[in-house]
Structure formats: C-alpha cells, structure tokens
Tab-separated table of C-alpha atoms in Angstrom:
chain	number	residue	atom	x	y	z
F	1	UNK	CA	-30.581	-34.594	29.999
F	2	UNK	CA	-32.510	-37.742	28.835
F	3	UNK	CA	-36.234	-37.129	28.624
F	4	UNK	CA	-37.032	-40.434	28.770
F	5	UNK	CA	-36.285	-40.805	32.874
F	6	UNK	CA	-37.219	-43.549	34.234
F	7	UNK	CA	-38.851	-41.971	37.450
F	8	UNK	CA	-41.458	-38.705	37.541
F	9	UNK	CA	-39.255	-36.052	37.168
F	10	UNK	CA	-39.312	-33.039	39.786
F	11	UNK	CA	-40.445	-29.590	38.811
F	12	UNK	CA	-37.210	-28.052	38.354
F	13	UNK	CA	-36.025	-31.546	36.589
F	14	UNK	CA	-38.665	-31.466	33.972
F	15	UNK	CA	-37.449	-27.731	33.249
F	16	UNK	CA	-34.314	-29.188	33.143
F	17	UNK	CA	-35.363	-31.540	30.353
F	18	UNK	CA	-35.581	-30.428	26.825
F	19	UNK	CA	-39.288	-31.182	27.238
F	20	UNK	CA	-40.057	-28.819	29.620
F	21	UNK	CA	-40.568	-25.279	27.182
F	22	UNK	CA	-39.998	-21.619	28.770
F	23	UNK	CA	-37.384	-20.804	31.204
F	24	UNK	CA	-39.502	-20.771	34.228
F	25	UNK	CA	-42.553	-22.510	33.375
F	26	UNK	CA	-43.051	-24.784	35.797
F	27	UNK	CA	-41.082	-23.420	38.517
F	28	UNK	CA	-42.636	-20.292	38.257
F	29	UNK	CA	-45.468	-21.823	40.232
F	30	UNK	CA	-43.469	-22.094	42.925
F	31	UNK	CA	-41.738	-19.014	42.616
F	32	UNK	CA	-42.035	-15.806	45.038
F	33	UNK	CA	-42.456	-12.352	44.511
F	34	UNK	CA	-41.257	-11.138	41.127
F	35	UNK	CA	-39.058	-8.562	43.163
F	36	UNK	CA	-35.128	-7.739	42.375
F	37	UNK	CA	-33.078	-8.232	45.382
F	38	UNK	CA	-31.698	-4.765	46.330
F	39	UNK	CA	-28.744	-6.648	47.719
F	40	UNK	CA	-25.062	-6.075	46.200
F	41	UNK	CA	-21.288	-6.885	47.204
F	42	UNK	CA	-18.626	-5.298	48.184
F	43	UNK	CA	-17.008	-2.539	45.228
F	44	UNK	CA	-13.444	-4.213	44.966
F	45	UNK	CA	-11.424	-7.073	45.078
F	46	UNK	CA	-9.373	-5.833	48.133
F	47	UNK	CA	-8.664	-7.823	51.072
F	48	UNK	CA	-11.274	-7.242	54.010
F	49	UNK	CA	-14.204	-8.911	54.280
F	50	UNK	CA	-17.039	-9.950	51.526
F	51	UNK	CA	-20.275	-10.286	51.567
F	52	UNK	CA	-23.041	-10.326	48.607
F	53	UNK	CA	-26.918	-10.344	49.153
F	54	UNK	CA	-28.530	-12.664	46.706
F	55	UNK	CA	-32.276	-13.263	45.361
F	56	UNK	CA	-33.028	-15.223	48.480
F	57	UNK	CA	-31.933	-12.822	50.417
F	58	UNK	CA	-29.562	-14.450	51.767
F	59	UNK	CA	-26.099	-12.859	52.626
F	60	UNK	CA	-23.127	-14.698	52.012
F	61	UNK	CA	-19.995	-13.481	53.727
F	62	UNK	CA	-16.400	-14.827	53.673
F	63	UNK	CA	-13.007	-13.220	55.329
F	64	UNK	CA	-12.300	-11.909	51.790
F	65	UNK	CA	-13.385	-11.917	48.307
F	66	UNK	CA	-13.823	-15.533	47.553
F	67	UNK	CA	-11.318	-16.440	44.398
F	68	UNK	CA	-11.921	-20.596	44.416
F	69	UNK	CA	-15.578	-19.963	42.978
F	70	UNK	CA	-17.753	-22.776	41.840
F	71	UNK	CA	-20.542	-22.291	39.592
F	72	UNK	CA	-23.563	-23.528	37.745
F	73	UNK	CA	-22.310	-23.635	34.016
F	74	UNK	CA	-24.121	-20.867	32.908
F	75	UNK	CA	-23.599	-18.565	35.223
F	76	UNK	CA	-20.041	-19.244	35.463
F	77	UNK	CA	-20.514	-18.184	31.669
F	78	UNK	CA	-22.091	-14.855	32.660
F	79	UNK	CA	-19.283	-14.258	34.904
F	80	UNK	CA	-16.402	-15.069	32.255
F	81	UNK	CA	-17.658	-12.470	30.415
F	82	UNK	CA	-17.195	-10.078	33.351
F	83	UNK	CA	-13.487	-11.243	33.813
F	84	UNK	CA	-14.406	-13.060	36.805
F	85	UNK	CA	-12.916	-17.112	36.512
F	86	UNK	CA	-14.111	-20.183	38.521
F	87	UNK	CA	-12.677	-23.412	39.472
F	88	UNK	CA	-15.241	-25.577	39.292
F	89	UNK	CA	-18.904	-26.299	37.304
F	90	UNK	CA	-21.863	-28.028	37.367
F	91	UNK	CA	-24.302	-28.726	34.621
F	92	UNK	CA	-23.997	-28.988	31.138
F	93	UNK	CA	-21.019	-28.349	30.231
F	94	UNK	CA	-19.961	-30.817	27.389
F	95	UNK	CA	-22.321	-32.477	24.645
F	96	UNK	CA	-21.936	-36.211	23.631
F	97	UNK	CA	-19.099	-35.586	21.281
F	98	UNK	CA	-16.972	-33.450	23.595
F	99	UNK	CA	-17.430	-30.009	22.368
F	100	UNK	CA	-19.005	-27.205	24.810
F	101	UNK	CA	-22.477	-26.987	25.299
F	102	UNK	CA	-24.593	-24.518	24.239
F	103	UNK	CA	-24.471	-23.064	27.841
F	104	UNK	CA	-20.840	-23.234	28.535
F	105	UNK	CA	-20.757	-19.721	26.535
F	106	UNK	CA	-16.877	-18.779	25.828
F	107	UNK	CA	-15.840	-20.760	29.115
F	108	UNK	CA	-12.558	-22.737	28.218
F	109	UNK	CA	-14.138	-26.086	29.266
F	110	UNK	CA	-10.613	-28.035	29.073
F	111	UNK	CA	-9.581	-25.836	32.297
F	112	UNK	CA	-12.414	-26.603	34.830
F	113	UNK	CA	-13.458	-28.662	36.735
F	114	UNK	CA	-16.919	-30.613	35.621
F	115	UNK	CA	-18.218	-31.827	38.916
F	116	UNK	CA	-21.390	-32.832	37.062
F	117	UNK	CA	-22.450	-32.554	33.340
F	118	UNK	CA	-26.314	-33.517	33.521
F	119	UNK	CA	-29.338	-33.647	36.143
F	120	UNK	CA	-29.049	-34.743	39.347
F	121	UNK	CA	-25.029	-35.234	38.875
F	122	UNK	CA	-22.515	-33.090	41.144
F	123	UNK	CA	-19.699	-34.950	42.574
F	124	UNK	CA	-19.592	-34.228	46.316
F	125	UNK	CA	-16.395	-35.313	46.827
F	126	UNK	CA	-14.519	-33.491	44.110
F	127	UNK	CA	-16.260	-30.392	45.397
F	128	UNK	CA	-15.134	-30.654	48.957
F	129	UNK	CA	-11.367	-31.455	47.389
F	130	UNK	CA	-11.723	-27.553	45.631
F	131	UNK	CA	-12.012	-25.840	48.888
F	132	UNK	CA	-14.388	-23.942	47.601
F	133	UNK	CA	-14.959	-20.455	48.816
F	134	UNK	CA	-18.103	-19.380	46.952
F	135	UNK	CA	-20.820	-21.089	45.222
F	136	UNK	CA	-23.111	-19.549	42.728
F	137	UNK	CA	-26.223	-20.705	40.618
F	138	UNK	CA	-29.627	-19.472	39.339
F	139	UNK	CA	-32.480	-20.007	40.856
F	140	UNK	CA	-36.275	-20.845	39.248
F	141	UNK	CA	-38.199	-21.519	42.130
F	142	UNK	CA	-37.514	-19.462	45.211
F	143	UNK	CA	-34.990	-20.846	47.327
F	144	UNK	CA	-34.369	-24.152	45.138
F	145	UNK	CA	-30.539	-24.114	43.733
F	146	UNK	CA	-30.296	-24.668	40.225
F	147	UNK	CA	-28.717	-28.018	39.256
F	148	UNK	CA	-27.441	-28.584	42.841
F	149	UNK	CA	-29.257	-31.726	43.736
F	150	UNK	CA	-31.616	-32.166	47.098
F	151	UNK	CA	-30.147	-35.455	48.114
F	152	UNK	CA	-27.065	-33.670	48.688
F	153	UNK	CA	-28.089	-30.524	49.010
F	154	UNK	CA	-27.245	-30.336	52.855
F	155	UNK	CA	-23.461	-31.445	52.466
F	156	UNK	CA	-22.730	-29.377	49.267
F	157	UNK	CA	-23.874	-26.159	51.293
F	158	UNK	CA	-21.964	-27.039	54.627
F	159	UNK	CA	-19.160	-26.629	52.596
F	160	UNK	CA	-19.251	-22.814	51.455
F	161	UNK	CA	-21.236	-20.046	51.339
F	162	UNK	CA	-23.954	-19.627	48.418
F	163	UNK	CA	-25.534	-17.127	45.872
F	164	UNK	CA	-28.635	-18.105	44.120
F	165	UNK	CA	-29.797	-15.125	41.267
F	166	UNK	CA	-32.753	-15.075	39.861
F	167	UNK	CA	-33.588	-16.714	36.138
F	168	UNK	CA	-37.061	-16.531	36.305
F	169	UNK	CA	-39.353	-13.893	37.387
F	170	UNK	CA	-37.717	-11.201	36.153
F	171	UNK	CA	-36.451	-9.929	32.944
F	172	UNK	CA	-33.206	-10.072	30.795
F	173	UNK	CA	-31.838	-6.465	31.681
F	174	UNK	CA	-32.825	-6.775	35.578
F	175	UNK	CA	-30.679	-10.763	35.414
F	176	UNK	CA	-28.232	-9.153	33.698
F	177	UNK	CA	-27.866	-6.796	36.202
F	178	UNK	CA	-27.685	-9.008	39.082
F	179	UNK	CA	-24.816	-10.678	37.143
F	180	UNK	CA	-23.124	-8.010	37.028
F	181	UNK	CA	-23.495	-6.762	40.582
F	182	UNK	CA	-21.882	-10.241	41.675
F	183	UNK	CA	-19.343	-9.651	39.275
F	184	UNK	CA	-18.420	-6.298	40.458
F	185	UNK	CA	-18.607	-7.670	43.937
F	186	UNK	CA	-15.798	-10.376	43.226
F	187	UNK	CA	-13.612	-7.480	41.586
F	188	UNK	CA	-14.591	-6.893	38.204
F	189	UNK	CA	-14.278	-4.059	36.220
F	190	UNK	CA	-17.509	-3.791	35.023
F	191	UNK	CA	-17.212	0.127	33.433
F	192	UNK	CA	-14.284	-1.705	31.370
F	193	UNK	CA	-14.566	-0.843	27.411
F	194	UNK	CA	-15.460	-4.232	26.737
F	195	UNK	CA	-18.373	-4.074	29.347
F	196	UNK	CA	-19.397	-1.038	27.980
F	197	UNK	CA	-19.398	-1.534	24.695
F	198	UNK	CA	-21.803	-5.046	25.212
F	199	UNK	CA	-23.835	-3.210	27.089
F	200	UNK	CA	-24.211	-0.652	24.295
F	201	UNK	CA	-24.495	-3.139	21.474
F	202	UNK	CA	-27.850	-4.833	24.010
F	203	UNK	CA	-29.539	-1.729	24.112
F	204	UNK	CA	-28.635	-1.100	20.344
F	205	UNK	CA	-30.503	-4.411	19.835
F	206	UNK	CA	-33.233	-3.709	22.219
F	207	UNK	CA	-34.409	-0.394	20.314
F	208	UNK	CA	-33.961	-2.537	16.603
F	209	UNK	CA	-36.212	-5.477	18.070
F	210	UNK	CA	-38.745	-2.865	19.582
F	211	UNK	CA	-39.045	-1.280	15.885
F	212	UNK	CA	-39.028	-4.536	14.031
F	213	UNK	CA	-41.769	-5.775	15.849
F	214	UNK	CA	-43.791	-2.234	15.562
F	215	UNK	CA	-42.984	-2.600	11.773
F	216	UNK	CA	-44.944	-6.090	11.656
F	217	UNK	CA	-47.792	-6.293	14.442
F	218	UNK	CA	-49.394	-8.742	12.746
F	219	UNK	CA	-46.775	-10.844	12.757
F	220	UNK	CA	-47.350	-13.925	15.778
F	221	UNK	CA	-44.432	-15.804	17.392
F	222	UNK	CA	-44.958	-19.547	19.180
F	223	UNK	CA	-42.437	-20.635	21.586
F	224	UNK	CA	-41.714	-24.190	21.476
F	225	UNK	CA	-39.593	-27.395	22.248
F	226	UNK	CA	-39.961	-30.491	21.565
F	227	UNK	CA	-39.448	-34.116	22.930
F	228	UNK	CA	-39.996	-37.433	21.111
F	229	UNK	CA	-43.577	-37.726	22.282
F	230	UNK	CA	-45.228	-34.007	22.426
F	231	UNK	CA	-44.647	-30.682	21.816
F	232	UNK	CA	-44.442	-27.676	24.231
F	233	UNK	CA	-45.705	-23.789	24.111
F	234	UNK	CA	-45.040	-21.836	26.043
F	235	UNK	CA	-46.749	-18.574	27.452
F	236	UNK	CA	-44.434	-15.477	26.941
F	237	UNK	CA	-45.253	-14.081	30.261
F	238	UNK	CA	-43.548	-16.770	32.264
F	239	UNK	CA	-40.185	-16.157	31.490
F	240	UNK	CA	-37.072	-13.782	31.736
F	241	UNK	CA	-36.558	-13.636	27.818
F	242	UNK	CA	-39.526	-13.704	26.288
F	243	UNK	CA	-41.188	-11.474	28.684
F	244	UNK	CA	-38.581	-9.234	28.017
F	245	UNK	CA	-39.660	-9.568	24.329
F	246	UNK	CA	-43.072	-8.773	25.170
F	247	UNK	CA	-42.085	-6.010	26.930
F	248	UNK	CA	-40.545	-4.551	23.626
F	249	UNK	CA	-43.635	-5.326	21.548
F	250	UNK	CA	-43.101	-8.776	20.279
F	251	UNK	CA	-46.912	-10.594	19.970
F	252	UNK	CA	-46.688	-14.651	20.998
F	253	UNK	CA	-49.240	-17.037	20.886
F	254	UNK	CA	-51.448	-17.567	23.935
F	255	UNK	CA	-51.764	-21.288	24.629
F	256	UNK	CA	-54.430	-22.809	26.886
F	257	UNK	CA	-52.061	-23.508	29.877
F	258	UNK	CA	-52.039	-26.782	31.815
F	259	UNK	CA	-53.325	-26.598	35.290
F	260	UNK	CA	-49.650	-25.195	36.199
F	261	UNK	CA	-50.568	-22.246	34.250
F	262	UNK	CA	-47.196	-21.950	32.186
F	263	UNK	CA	-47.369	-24.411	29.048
F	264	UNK	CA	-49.286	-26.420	26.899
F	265	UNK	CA	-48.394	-30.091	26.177
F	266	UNK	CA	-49.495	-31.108	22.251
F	267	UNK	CA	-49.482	-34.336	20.844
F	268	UNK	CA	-47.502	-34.056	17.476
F	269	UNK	CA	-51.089	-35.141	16.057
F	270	UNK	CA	-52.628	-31.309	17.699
F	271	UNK	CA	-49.123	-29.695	16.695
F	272	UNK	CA	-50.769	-27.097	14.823
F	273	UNK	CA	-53.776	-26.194	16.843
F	274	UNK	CA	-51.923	-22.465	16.717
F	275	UNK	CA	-51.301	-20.415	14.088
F	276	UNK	CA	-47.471	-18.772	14.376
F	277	UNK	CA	-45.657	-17.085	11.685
F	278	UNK	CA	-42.333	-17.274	13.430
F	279	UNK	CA	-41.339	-20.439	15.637
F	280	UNK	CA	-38.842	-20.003	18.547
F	281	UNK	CA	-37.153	-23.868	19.047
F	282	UNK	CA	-35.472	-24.442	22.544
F	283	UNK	CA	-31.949	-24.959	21.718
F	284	UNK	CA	-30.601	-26.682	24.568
F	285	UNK	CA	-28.893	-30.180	23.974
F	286	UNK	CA	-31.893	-31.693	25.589
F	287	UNK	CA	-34.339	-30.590	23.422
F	288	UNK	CA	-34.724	-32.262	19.819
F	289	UNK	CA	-33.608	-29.844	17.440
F	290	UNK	CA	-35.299	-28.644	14.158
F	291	UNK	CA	-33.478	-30.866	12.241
F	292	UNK	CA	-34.579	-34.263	13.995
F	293	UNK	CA	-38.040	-33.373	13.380
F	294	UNK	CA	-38.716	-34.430	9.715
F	295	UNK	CA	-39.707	-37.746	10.448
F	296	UNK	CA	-43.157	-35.815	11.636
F	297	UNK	CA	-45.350	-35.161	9.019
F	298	UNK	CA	-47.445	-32.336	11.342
F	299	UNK	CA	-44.418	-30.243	12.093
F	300	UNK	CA	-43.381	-30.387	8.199
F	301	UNK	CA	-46.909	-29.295	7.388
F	302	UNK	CA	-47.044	-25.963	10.042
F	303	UNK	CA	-46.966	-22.614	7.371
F	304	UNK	CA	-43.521	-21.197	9.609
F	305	UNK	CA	-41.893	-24.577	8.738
F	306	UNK	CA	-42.980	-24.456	5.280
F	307	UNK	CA	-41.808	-20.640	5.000
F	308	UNK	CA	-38.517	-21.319	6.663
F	309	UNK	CA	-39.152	-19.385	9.425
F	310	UNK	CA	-38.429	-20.997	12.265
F	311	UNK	CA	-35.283	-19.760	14.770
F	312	UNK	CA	-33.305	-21.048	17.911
F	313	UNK	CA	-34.212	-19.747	21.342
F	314	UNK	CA	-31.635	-19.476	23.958
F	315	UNK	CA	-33.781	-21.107	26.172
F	316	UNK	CA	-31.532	-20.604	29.387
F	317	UNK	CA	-29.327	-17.158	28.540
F	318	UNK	CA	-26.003	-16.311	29.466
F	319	UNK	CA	-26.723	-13.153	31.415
F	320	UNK	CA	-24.166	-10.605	30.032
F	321	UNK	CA	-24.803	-7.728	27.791
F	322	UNK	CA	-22.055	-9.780	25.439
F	323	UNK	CA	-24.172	-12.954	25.108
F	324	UNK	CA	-27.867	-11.271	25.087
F	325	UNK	CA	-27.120	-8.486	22.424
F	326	UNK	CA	-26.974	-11.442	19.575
F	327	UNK	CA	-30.361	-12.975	21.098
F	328	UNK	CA	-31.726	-9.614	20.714
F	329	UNK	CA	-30.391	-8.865	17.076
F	330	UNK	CA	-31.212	-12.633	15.768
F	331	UNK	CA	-35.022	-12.267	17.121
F	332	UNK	CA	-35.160	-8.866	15.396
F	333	UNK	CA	-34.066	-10.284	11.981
F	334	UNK	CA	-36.266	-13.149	11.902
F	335	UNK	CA	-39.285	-10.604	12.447
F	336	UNK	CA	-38.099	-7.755	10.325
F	337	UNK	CA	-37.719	-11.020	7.788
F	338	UNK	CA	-40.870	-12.550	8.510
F	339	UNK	CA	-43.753	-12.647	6.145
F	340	UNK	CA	-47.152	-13.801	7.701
F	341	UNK	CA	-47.697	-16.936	6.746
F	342	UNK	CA	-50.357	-18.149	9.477
C-alpha cells in the first residue's frame, strides 16, 4: 500500500503501510490480553458438524468442515503449507509487475481468487458469488479483522462464519501453533513427514539462533522500515517475531517510543541517533527497500550500512514451521557473521 494516503490513516492501516515498523506496533495498544486461545476444531475432515474457537473467542460452527475457505493472503499461506487450499484471498497478493508478493508464500496465485490486493480493497460482491463457508484472517488489535475493511465489515461477515488468530501479542511458536490447530481442524495431517520435518528444521534453527546470539552479546540489532519521509524502530517487545528473538537472546535497540509506546519516528536527518551493528529492513512491498535508499546520505553513513550488515525482516510471517525455520536460520547467520561495528 501507498504511504502517501491522502486521508489519516487508521491504526491498523498505518501498520498496514510500509511506514508503520513492527508487526503489532500500533495495534498493540489496542490489543487485549496477551493470552493463547485454548480453543481448537474438530480432529478430522469427516462429515458432522465443525466448529473452531478462535483468538476472539469466538466459535465458528458450520454443518461440516467448511471446504470453500477464504482467507487473508498470508494466512491462506500458512495454511497451504498445512495442505489445507482456499478459494478466495484478500490482501497482497501480487506486486506491480505481477509476480507474488512477498506474503503470498508458495500459494499458486494464478488459481485464486484476489478479492482485494491492497488496503481497504475486498470486493463484496465477488465474495458473496464464492459461497463462502469459512473466513479466516489475523488479527492485531483484538477483535479488528485483518485487511477486512470496516465499511463493509457488517455485510462481509453476514455472509459466513469467521476465524481471527492472533499476529500480535504472542510469539512465533504459540502463532504457529494456532495455525496449525485450524489446519488440523479443516482436515490436515499435521503429524505428516513434511510437517514434521519443518517443525524439526524451526526448532533446529531456534537452538542455532539462541547460540549465535550467546556467542556475540555485544552484538545490537535495530529494527527498521522506512518510508520516503522518516524512518521507523521499532521496540522488540511489541511483536510476535522479534519478541520471539528476544526470547532466544537476541539484544535490539531500545528506542524512545512515541506516546503509543511501540515505535519511534526519525527524520532521515536523526537516522542514526542509535547505534546497531545489525539492521533488520521490513520487507514488505510497502516498505522502501534497502536498495532505494542511496539517495540518503544518513542511511549510507550508519556503520551496519557501511559494514554490509544489514538483512530483510519478514515483517508479517507466514506462520508454518516451513516458512519460519529460514527466518530463524537467516537471523542466526547475520549475527554469527556480524562484527560490531557500532
């Protein structure tokens, strides 16, 4: 999405924007208890009844297991990865020139349905056309549905039932799991060799990026993203991944939050009021990338630019043990690479 809107963007819009740094920054605010829904679904895919307990805690039921799903992008990736298809998504879902976005995963974009590719987009009437059984997104601010848009909100949920899952306020291995408990719920296999194995290679990763960053404690990692005007940090804390990181003994910079509490907005002038060894970038489409960012003099100057050491972040993850092993791995390798420069 543009971050040059015309009109003040909404909390969960600005997230939405490659502006707004850290998973749940801003909606955290608004967030409410960092709890796990104990909720799950039903253990197979036979005909009977359905029902699934989401992070609302909400239940959603149908007559049987839904099978015309439609899904926010990304989690419609998570669940690919389980086995389980959809019909339908919304958000982004294809970059300018065609090819998937970053968040699309290994979803075969050519054989959904894109009822909205950006912000505030999600074609109503195409949706009601699907018969949709099931619809499933994340959810950043309790009880606010990811990419589903509140002008029509009321007539997209008339239409099926709904699972929101958590993507902030919690942690990559408890989102992962809630992934996978929908998955199981809509009848996949999830103690399958390929599930297993993922799952094996993530908590490989998880024990290599918990001794790479005991190897280097010195070393100090800035999360940021940038727009054309200012630059964004992040605090660690505030989000699934990088709280996750924290978790395994990964040391961020502390910025002095906005009156949110989540971020820090810098001028490109102030860009290195912090000193970081290792930058993370937000790698979403809406974000400028590394690579636009020579034209400023301050970011060309910071000692982890200079030193080659800055990395992407996968700013919103795909939560499967498939897609969050490699976030793992690439983290530890930058670190276990990483000489400090700051």
């Amino acid at each position: 999405m543009s971050t040059t809107r015309a009109s003040r963007p909404t909390r969960r819009g600005l997230l939405a924007m490659g502006g707004a740094v850290g998973l749940g920054a801003v909606l955290a605010a608004c967030g409410g208890d960092a709890k796990d829904s104990a909720g799950s679904g039903s253990k197979s895919a036979d005909a009977g009844p359905w029902k699934f307990q989401d992070d609302r805690g909400q239940v959603a039921e149908a007559g049987s297991v839904p099978k015309n799903i439609v899904a926010f992008t990304g989690v419609a990736a998570a669940l690919h990865d389980y086995g389980i298809e959809v019909k339908a998504v919304f958000g982004p879902t294809k970059t300018k020139d065609g090819k998937p976005d970053v968040q699309a995963g290994d979803l075969d974009i050519g054989k959904v349905e894109v009822l909205g590719n950006v912000w505030g987009e999600f074609n109503v009437e195409k949706y009601a056309a699907l018969g949709p059984e099931l619809l499933v997104t994340a959810m950043w601010e309790k009880d606010a549905l990811w990419y589903v848009p509140d002008a029509s909100k009321d007539k997209i949920l008339k239409l099926a039932p709904s699972v929101a899952l958590w993507a902030a306020e919690t942690t990559i291995p408890k989102a992962i799991q809630r992934h996978e408990d929908l998955a199981a719920s809509l009848g996949a296999d999830v103690k399958s060799a390929k599930v297993t194995a993922a799952k094996a290679r993530f908590e490989k990763a998880a024990a290599r990026l918990r001794a790479a960053a005991k190897s280097k404690p010195d070393i100090k990692v800035m999360i940021g993203s940038a727009s054309q005007d200012l630059f964004y940090v992040s605090l660690a804390k505030m989000s699934a991944d990088t709280l996750y990181f924290q978790e395994l003994g990964v040391r961020f910079v502390e910025p002095k939050v906005n009156s949110a509490g989540f971020f820090e907005e810098l001028s490109w002038e102030n860009v290195d009021k912090y000193g970081a060894d290792v930058i993370m970038m937000d790698n979403r489409s809406s974000a400028l990338q590394p690579a636009a960012l020579a034209s400023k003099p301050t970011w060309e100057q910071l000692p982890a630019v200079e030193a080659g050491q800055v990395v992407p972040r996968t700013t919103e993850p795909i939560y499967s043990y498939d897609k969050c092993a490699p976030i793992l791995e690439d983290l530890a390798k930058a670190i276990e690479n990483a000489r400090k420069v700051a």
